[in-house]
Amino acid sequence: MYTDTIPTPDLTWQREALCAQTGAEFFFPEPGSSVREAKRICGMCEMRSACLDYALTHDERFGVWGGLSEKERLDIRRTAL
């Protein structure tokens, strides 16, 4: 019997991420709102690279992940093709 299982991503980094200790409103602002505070918090976070890697791997399309906005991550994905 063939089973096609999708591996569960390791999300242990999220417990240590600074965003877990702040409000989600910084990282998922209303359209047109500033992401400056989210980027500032990300800049101090030791989990930033793991977060960005997760966002790029899982095609996260909303919010600030790893210090980058939706548009910045889309630009990375486009140049990687």
CSV table of N, CA, C and O in Angstrom, one decimal:
chain,number,residue,atom,x,y,z
A,1,MET,N,0.8,-1.2,0.0
A,1,MET,CA,0.0,0.0,0.0
A,1,MET,C,0.9,1.2,0.0
A,1,MET,O,1.8,1.4,0.8
A,2,TYR,N,0.6,2.2,-0.9
A,2,TYR,CA,1.4,3.4,-1.0
A,2,TYR,C,0.7,4.5,-0.2
A,2,TYR,O,-0.5,4.7,-0.3
A,3,THR,N,1.5,5.2,0.6
A,3,THR,CA,0.9,6.3,1.4
A,3,THR,C,1.8,7.5,1.1
A,3,THR,O,3.0,7.5,1.2
A,4,ASP,N,1.2,8.6,0.6
A,4,ASP,CA,1.9,9.8,0.3
A,4,ASP,C,1.7,10.7,1.5
A,4,ASP,O,0.7,11.4,1.6
A,5,THR,N,2.7,10.8,2.4
A,5,THR,CA,2.6,11.6,3.5
A,5,THR,C,3.5,12.9,3.3
A,5,THR,O,4.6,12.8,2.8
A,6,ILE,N,3.0,14.0,3.8
A,6,ILE,CA,3.7,15.2,3.8
A,6,ILE,C,4.4,15.4,5.1
A,6,ILE,O,3.7,15.3,6.2
A,7,PRO,N,5.7,15.6,5.1
A,7,PRO,CA,6.4,15.7,6.4
A,7,PRO,C,5.9,17.0,7.1
A,7,PRO,O,5.7,18.0,6.5
A,8,THR,N,5.7,16.9,8.4
A,8,THR,CA,5.4,18.0,9.3
A,8,THR,C,6.6,18.9,9.5
A,8,THR,O,7.6,18.4,9.9
A,9,PRO,N,6.5,20.2,9.2
A,9,PRO,CA,7.6,21.1,9.3
A,9,PRO,C,8.0,21.2,10.8
A,9,PRO,O,7.1,21.2,11.7
A,10,ASP,N,9.3,21.4,11.1
A,10,ASP,CA,9.8,21.7,12.4
A,10,ASP,C,9.5,23.1,12.7
A,10,ASP,O,10.1,24.0,12.1
A,11,LEU,N,8.6,23.4,13.7
A,11,LEU,CA,8.3,24.7,14.0
A,11,LEU,C,8.8,25.1,15.4
A,11,LEU,O,8.3,26.1,16.0
A,12,THR,N,9.7,24.4,15.9
A,12,THR,CA,10.2,24.7,17.3
A,12,THR,C,10.8,26.1,17.3
A,12,THR,O,10.8,26.7,18.4
A,13,TRP,N,11.3,26.6,16.2
A,13,TRP,CA,11.9,28.0,16.2
A,13,TRP,C,10.9,29.0,16.6
A,13,TRP,O,11.2,30.1,17.1
A,14,GLN,N,9.6,28.8,16.3
A,14,GLN,CA,8.6,29.8,16.6
A,14,GLN,C,8.4,30.1,18.1
A,14,GLN,O,8.1,31.2,18.4
A,15,ARG,N,8.7,29.1,18.9
A,15,ARG,CA,8.6,29.4,20.4
A,15,ARG,C,9.7,30.4,20.9
A,15,ARG,O,9.4,31.1,21.8
A,16,GLU,N,10.8,30.5,20.2
A,16,GLU,CA,11.9,31.4,20.6
A,16,GLU,C,11.8,32.7,19.8
A,16,GLU,O,12.6,33.6,20.1
A,17,ALA,N,11.0,32.8,18.8
A,17,ALA,CA,10.9,34.0,18.0
A,17,ALA,C,10.3,35.1,18.7
A,17,ALA,O,9.4,35.0,19.5
A,18,LEU,N,10.9,36.3,18.5
A,18,LEU,CA,10.4,37.5,19.2
A,18,LEU,C,8.9,37.8,18.9
A,18,LEU,O,8.2,38.3,19.7
A,19,CYS,N,8.5,37.4,17.7
A,19,CYS,CA,7.1,37.7,17.3
A,19,CYS,C,6.1,36.9,18.2
A,19,CYS,O,5.0,37.4,18.3
A,20,ALA,N,6.6,35.8,18.8
A,20,ALA,CA,5.7,35.0,19.6
A,20,ALA,C,5.4,35.8,20.9
A,20,ALA,O,4.5,35.5,21.6
A,21,GLN,N,6.2,36.8,21.2
A,21,GLN,CA,6.1,37.6,22.4
A,21,GLN,C,5.5,38.9,22.2
A,21,GLN,O,5.4,39.7,23.1
A,22,THR,N,5.1,39.2,21.0
A,22,THR,CA,4.5,40.5,20.6
A,22,THR,C,3.1,40.2,20.0
A,22,THR,O,2.8,39.1,19.7
A,23,GLY,N,2.4,41.3,19.6
A,23,GLY,CA,1.1,41.1,19.0
A,23,GLY,C,1.2,40.8,17.5
A,23,GLY,O,2.1,41.4,16.8
A,24,ALA,N,0.4,40.0,17.0
A,24,ALA,CA,0.3,39.7,15.6
A,24,ALA,C,0.0,40.9,14.7
A,24,ALA,O,0.4,40.9,13.5
A,25,GLU,N,-0.6,41.9,15.3
A,25,GLU,CA,-0.9,43.1,14.5
A,25,GLU,C,0.3,43.7,13.8
A,25,GLU,O,0.2,44.3,12.8
A,26,PHE,N,1.5,43.6,14.4
A,26,PHE,CA,2.7,44.2,13.8
A,26,PHE,C,3.1,43.4,12.5
A,26,PHE,O,3.6,44.0,11.6
A,27,PHE,N,2.8,42.1,12.6
A,27,PHE,CA,3.3,41.2,11.5
A,27,PHE,C,2.3,40.9,10.4
A,27,PHE,O,2.6,40.5,9.3
A,28,PHE,N,1.0,41.2,10.7
A,28,PHE,CA,-0.1,41.1,9.8
A,28,PHE,C,-0.9,42.4,9.8
A,28,PHE,O,-2.1,42.3,10.2
A,29,PRO,N,-0.3,43.5,9.4
A,29,PRO,CA,-1.0,44.8,9.5
A,29,PRO,C,-2.1,44.9,8.4
A,29,PRO,O,-2.1,44.1,7.4
A,30,GLU,N,-3.0,45.8,8.6
A,30,GLU,CA,-4.0,46.1,7.6
A,30,GLU,C,-3.3,46.6,6.3
A,30,GLU,O,-2.2,47.2,6.4
A,31,PRO,N,-3.9,46.3,5.2
A,31,PRO,CA,-3.3,46.8,3.9
A,31,PRO,C,-3.0,48.3,3.9
A,31,PRO,O,-3.8,49.1,4.4
A,32,GLY,N,-1.8,48.6,3.5
A,32,GLY,CA,-1.4,50.0,3.5
A,32,GLY,C,-0.7,50.5,4.7
A,32,GLY,O,-0.2,51.6,4.8
A,33,SER,N,-0.8,49.7,5.8
A,33,SER,CA,-0.2,50.1,7.1
A,33,SER,C,1.3,49.8,7.0
A,33,SER,O,1.8,49.0,6.2
A,34,SER,N,2.0,50.5,7.9
A,34,SER,CA,3.5,50.3,8.0
A,34,SER,C,3.9,49.0,8.5
A,34,SER,O,3.2,48.4,9.4
A,35,VAL,N,5.0,48.4,8.0
A,35,VAL,CA,5.5,47.2,8.5
A,35,VAL,C,6.9,47.5,9.2
A,35,VAL,O,7.6,46.6,9.6
A,36,ARG,N,7.1,48.8,9.5
A,36,ARG,CA,8.4,49.2,10.0
A,36,ARG,C,8.7,48.5,11.4
A,36,ARG,O,9.8,48.0,11.7
A,37,GLU,N,7.6,48.5,12.3
A,37,GLU,CA,7.8,47.9,13.6
A,37,GLU,C,8.1,46.4,13.5
A,37,GLU,O,8.9,45.9,14.2
A,38,ALA,N,7.4,45.7,12.6
A,38,ALA,CA,7.6,44.3,12.5
A,38,ALA,C,9.1,44.1,12.0
A,38,ALA,O,9.7,43.2,12.5
A,39,LYS,N,9.5,44.8,11.1
A,39,LYS,CA,10.9,44.7,10.6
A,39,LYS,C,11.9,45.0,11.6
A,39,LYS,O,13.0,44.3,11.7
A,40,ARG,N,11.6,46.0,12.5
A,40,ARG,CA,12.5,46.3,13.6
A,40,ARG,C,12.6,45.1,14.6
A,40,ARG,O,13.7,44.7,15.0
A,41,ILE,N,11.5,44.5,14.9
A,41,ILE,CA,11.5,43.3,15.8
A,41,ILE,C,12.2,42.2,15.1
A,41,ILE,O,13.0,41.5,15.8
A,42,CYS,N,11.9,41.9,13.9
A,42,CYS,CA,12.6,40.8,13.2
A,42,CYS,C,14.1,41.0,13.2
A,42,CYS,O,14.9,40.1,13.3
A,43,GLY,N,14.6,42.3,13.0
A,43,GLY,CA,16.0,42.6,13.0
A,43,GLY,C,16.7,42.2,14.2
A,43,GLY,O,17.9,42.0,14.2
A,44,MET,N,16.0,42.1,15.4
A,44,MET,CA,16.6,41.7,16.6
A,44,MET,C,16.5,40.3,16.9
A,44,MET,O,17.0,39.8,17.9
A,45,CYS,N,15.7,39.5,16.1
A,45,CYS,CA,15.4,38.2,16.4
A,45,CYS,C,16.4,37.1,15.9
A,45,CYS,O,16.8,37.2,14.7
A,46,GLU,N,16.8,36.2,16.8
A,46,GLU,CA,17.8,35.2,16.4
A,46,GLU,C,17.1,34.1,15.5
A,46,GLU,O,17.9,33.4,14.9
A,47,MET,N,15.8,34.1,15.4
A,47,MET,CA,15.2,33.1,14.6
A,47,MET,C,14.8,33.6,13.2
A,47,MET,O,14.1,32.9,12.4
A,48,ARG,N,15.3,34.8,12.9
A,48,ARG,CA,14.9,35.4,11.6
A,48,ARG,C,15.2,34.6,10.4
A,48,ARG,O,14.3,34.4,9.5
A,49,SER,N,16.3,33.9,10.3
A,49,SER,CA,16.6,33.1,9.1
A,49,SER,C,15.8,31.9,9.0
A,49,SER,O,15.3,31.5,7.9
A,50,ALA,N,15.5,31.3,10.2
A,50,ALA,CA,14.6,30.1,10.2
A,50,ALA,C,13.2,30.5,9.7
A,50,ALA,O,12.5,29.8,9.0
A,51,CYS,N,12.7,31.7,10.2
A,51,CYS,CA,11.4,32.2,9.9
A,51,CYS,C,11.3,32.5,8.4
A,51,CYS,O,10.4,32.1,7.7
A,52,LEU,N,12.3,33.2,7.8
A,52,LEU,CA,12.3,33.5,6.4
A,52,LEU,C,12.4,32.2,5.6
A,52,LEU,O,11.7,32.1,4.6
A,53,ASP,N,13.2,31.3,6.0
A,53,ASP,CA,13.3,30.0,5.3
A,53,ASP,C,11.9,29.3,5.2
A,53,ASP,O,11.5,28.8,4.2
A,54,TYR,N,11.2,29.3,6.4
A,54,TYR,CA,9.9,28.7,6.5
A,54,TYR,C,8.9,29.4,5.5
A,54,TYR,O,8.2,28.7,4.8
A,55,ALA,N,8.9,30.7,5.6
A,55,ALA,CA,8.0,31.5,4.7
A,55,ALA,C,8.2,31.2,3.2
A,55,ALA,O,7.3,31.1,2.5
A,56,LEU,N,9.5,31.2,2.8
A,56,LEU,CA,9.8,30.9,1.4
A,56,LEU,C,9.5,29.5,1.0
A,56,LEU,O,8.9,29.2,-0.1
A,57,THR,N,9.8,28.5,1.9
A,57,THR,CA,9.5,27.1,1.6
A,57,THR,C,8.0,26.9,1.5
A,57,THR,O,7.6,26.1,0.7
A,58,HIS,N,7.2,27.5,2.4
A,58,HIS,CA,5.8,27.3,2.4
A,58,HIS,C,5.0,28.3,1.7
A,58,HIS,O,3.7,28.4,1.9
A,59,ASP,N,5.6,29.2,0.9
A,59,ASP,CA,4.9,30.2,0.1
A,59,ASP,C,3.9,31.0,0.9
A,59,ASP,O,2.8,31.2,0.5
A,60,GLU,N,4.4,31.5,2.1
A,60,GLU,CA,3.6,32.4,2.9
A,60,GLU,C,3.4,33.7,2.1
A,60,GLU,O,4.3,34.3,1.7
A,61,ARG,N,2.2,34.1,1.9
A,61,ARG,CA,1.9,35.2,1.0
A,61,ARG,C,1.4,36.4,1.8
A,61,ARG,O,1.2,37.5,1.2
A,62,PHE,N,1.2,36.3,3.1
A,62,PHE,CA,0.7,37.5,3.9
A,62,PHE,C,1.6,37.7,5.1
A,62,PHE,O,2.2,36.7,5.6
A,63,GLY,N,1.8,38.9,5.4
A,63,GLY,CA,2.5,39.3,6.6
A,63,GLY,C,4.0,39.4,6.4
A,63,GLY,O,4.5,39.2,5.4
A,64,VAL,N,4.6,39.8,7.5
A,64,VAL,CA,6.1,40.0,7.6
A,64,VAL,C,6.6,38.7,8.2
A,64,VAL,O,6.3,38.3,9.2
A,65,TRP,N,7.5,38.1,7.4
A,65,TRP,CA,8.2,36.8,7.9
A,65,TRP,C,9.7,37.0,7.7
A,65,TRP,O,10.1,37.4,6.6
A,66,GLY,N,10.5,36.7,8.7
A,66,GLY,CA,11.9,36.9,8.6
A,66,GLY,C,12.4,38.2,8.2
A,66,GLY,O,13.4,38.4,7.6
A,67,GLY,N,11.6,39.2,8.5
A,67,GLY,CA,12.0,40.6,8.3
A,67,GLY,C,11.6,41.1,6.9
A,67,GLY,O,12.0,42.2,6.5
A,68,LEU,N,10.9,40.3,6.1
A,68,LEU,CA,10.6,40.7,4.7
A,68,LEU,C,9.1,40.7,4.5
A,68,LEU,O,8.3,39.9,5.1
A,69,SER,N,8.6,41.7,3.8
A,69,SER,CA,7.2,41.9,3.5
A,69,SER,C,6.8,40.9,2.4
A,69,SER,O,7.6,40.2,1.8
A,70,GLU,N,5.5,40.9,2.1
A,70,GLU,CA,5.0,40.0,1.0
A,70,GLU,C,5.7,40.3,-0.3
A,70,GLU,O,6.1,39.3,-1.0
A,71,LYS,N,5.8,41.5,-0.6
A,71,LYS,CA,6.4,41.9,-1.9
A,71,LYS,C,7.9,41.5,-2.0
A,71,LYS,O,8.4,41.0,-3.0
A,72,GLU,N,8.6,41.7,-0.9
A,72,GLU,CA,10.0,41.4,-0.8
A,72,GLU,C,10.2,39.9,-1.0
A,72,GLU,O,11.2,39.4,-1.7
A,73,ARG,N,9.4,39.1,-0.4
A,73,ARG,CA,9.5,37.6,-0.5
A,73,ARG,C,9.1,37.2,-2.0
A,73,ARG,O,9.7,36.3,-2.5
A,74,LEU,N,8.1,37.9,-2.5
A,74,LEU,CA,7.7,37.6,-3.9
A,74,LEU,C,8.9,37.9,-4.9
A,74,LEU,O,9.2,37.1,-5.8
A,75,ASP,N,9.6,39.0,-4.6
A,75,ASP,CA,10.8,39.3,-5.5
A,75,ASP,C,11.8,38.2,-5.3
A,75,ASP,O,12.5,37.8,-6.3
A,76,ILE,N,12.1,37.7,-4.2
A,76,ILE,CA,13.0,36.6,-4.0
A,76,ILE,C,12.6,35.4,-4.8
A,76,ILE,O,13.4,34.7,-5.4
A,77,ARG,N,11.3,35.0,-4.7
A,77,ARG,CA,10.8,33.8,-5.4
A,77,ARG,C,11.0,34.0,-6.9
A,77,ARG,O,11.3,33.1,-7.6
A,78,ARG,N,10.7,35.2,-7.4
A,78,ARG,CA,10.8,35.4,-8.8
A,78,ARG,C,12.2,35.3,-9.3
A,78,ARG,O,12.5,34.8,-10.4
A,79,THR,N,13.2,35.9,-8.5
A,79,THR,CA,14.6,35.8,-9.0
A,79,THR,C,15.2,34.4,-8.8
A,79,THR,O,16.1,34.1,-9.5
A,80,ALA,N,14.5,33.6,-8.0
A,80,ALA,CA,15.0,32.2,-7.8
A,80,ALA,C,14.6,31.3,-8.9
A,80,ALA,O,15.2,30.2,-9.1
A,81,LEU,N,13.6,31.7,-9.7
A,81,LEU,CA,13.1,30.9,-10.8
A,81,LEU,C,14.1,30.8,-12.0
A,81,LEU,O,14.8,31.5,-12.4
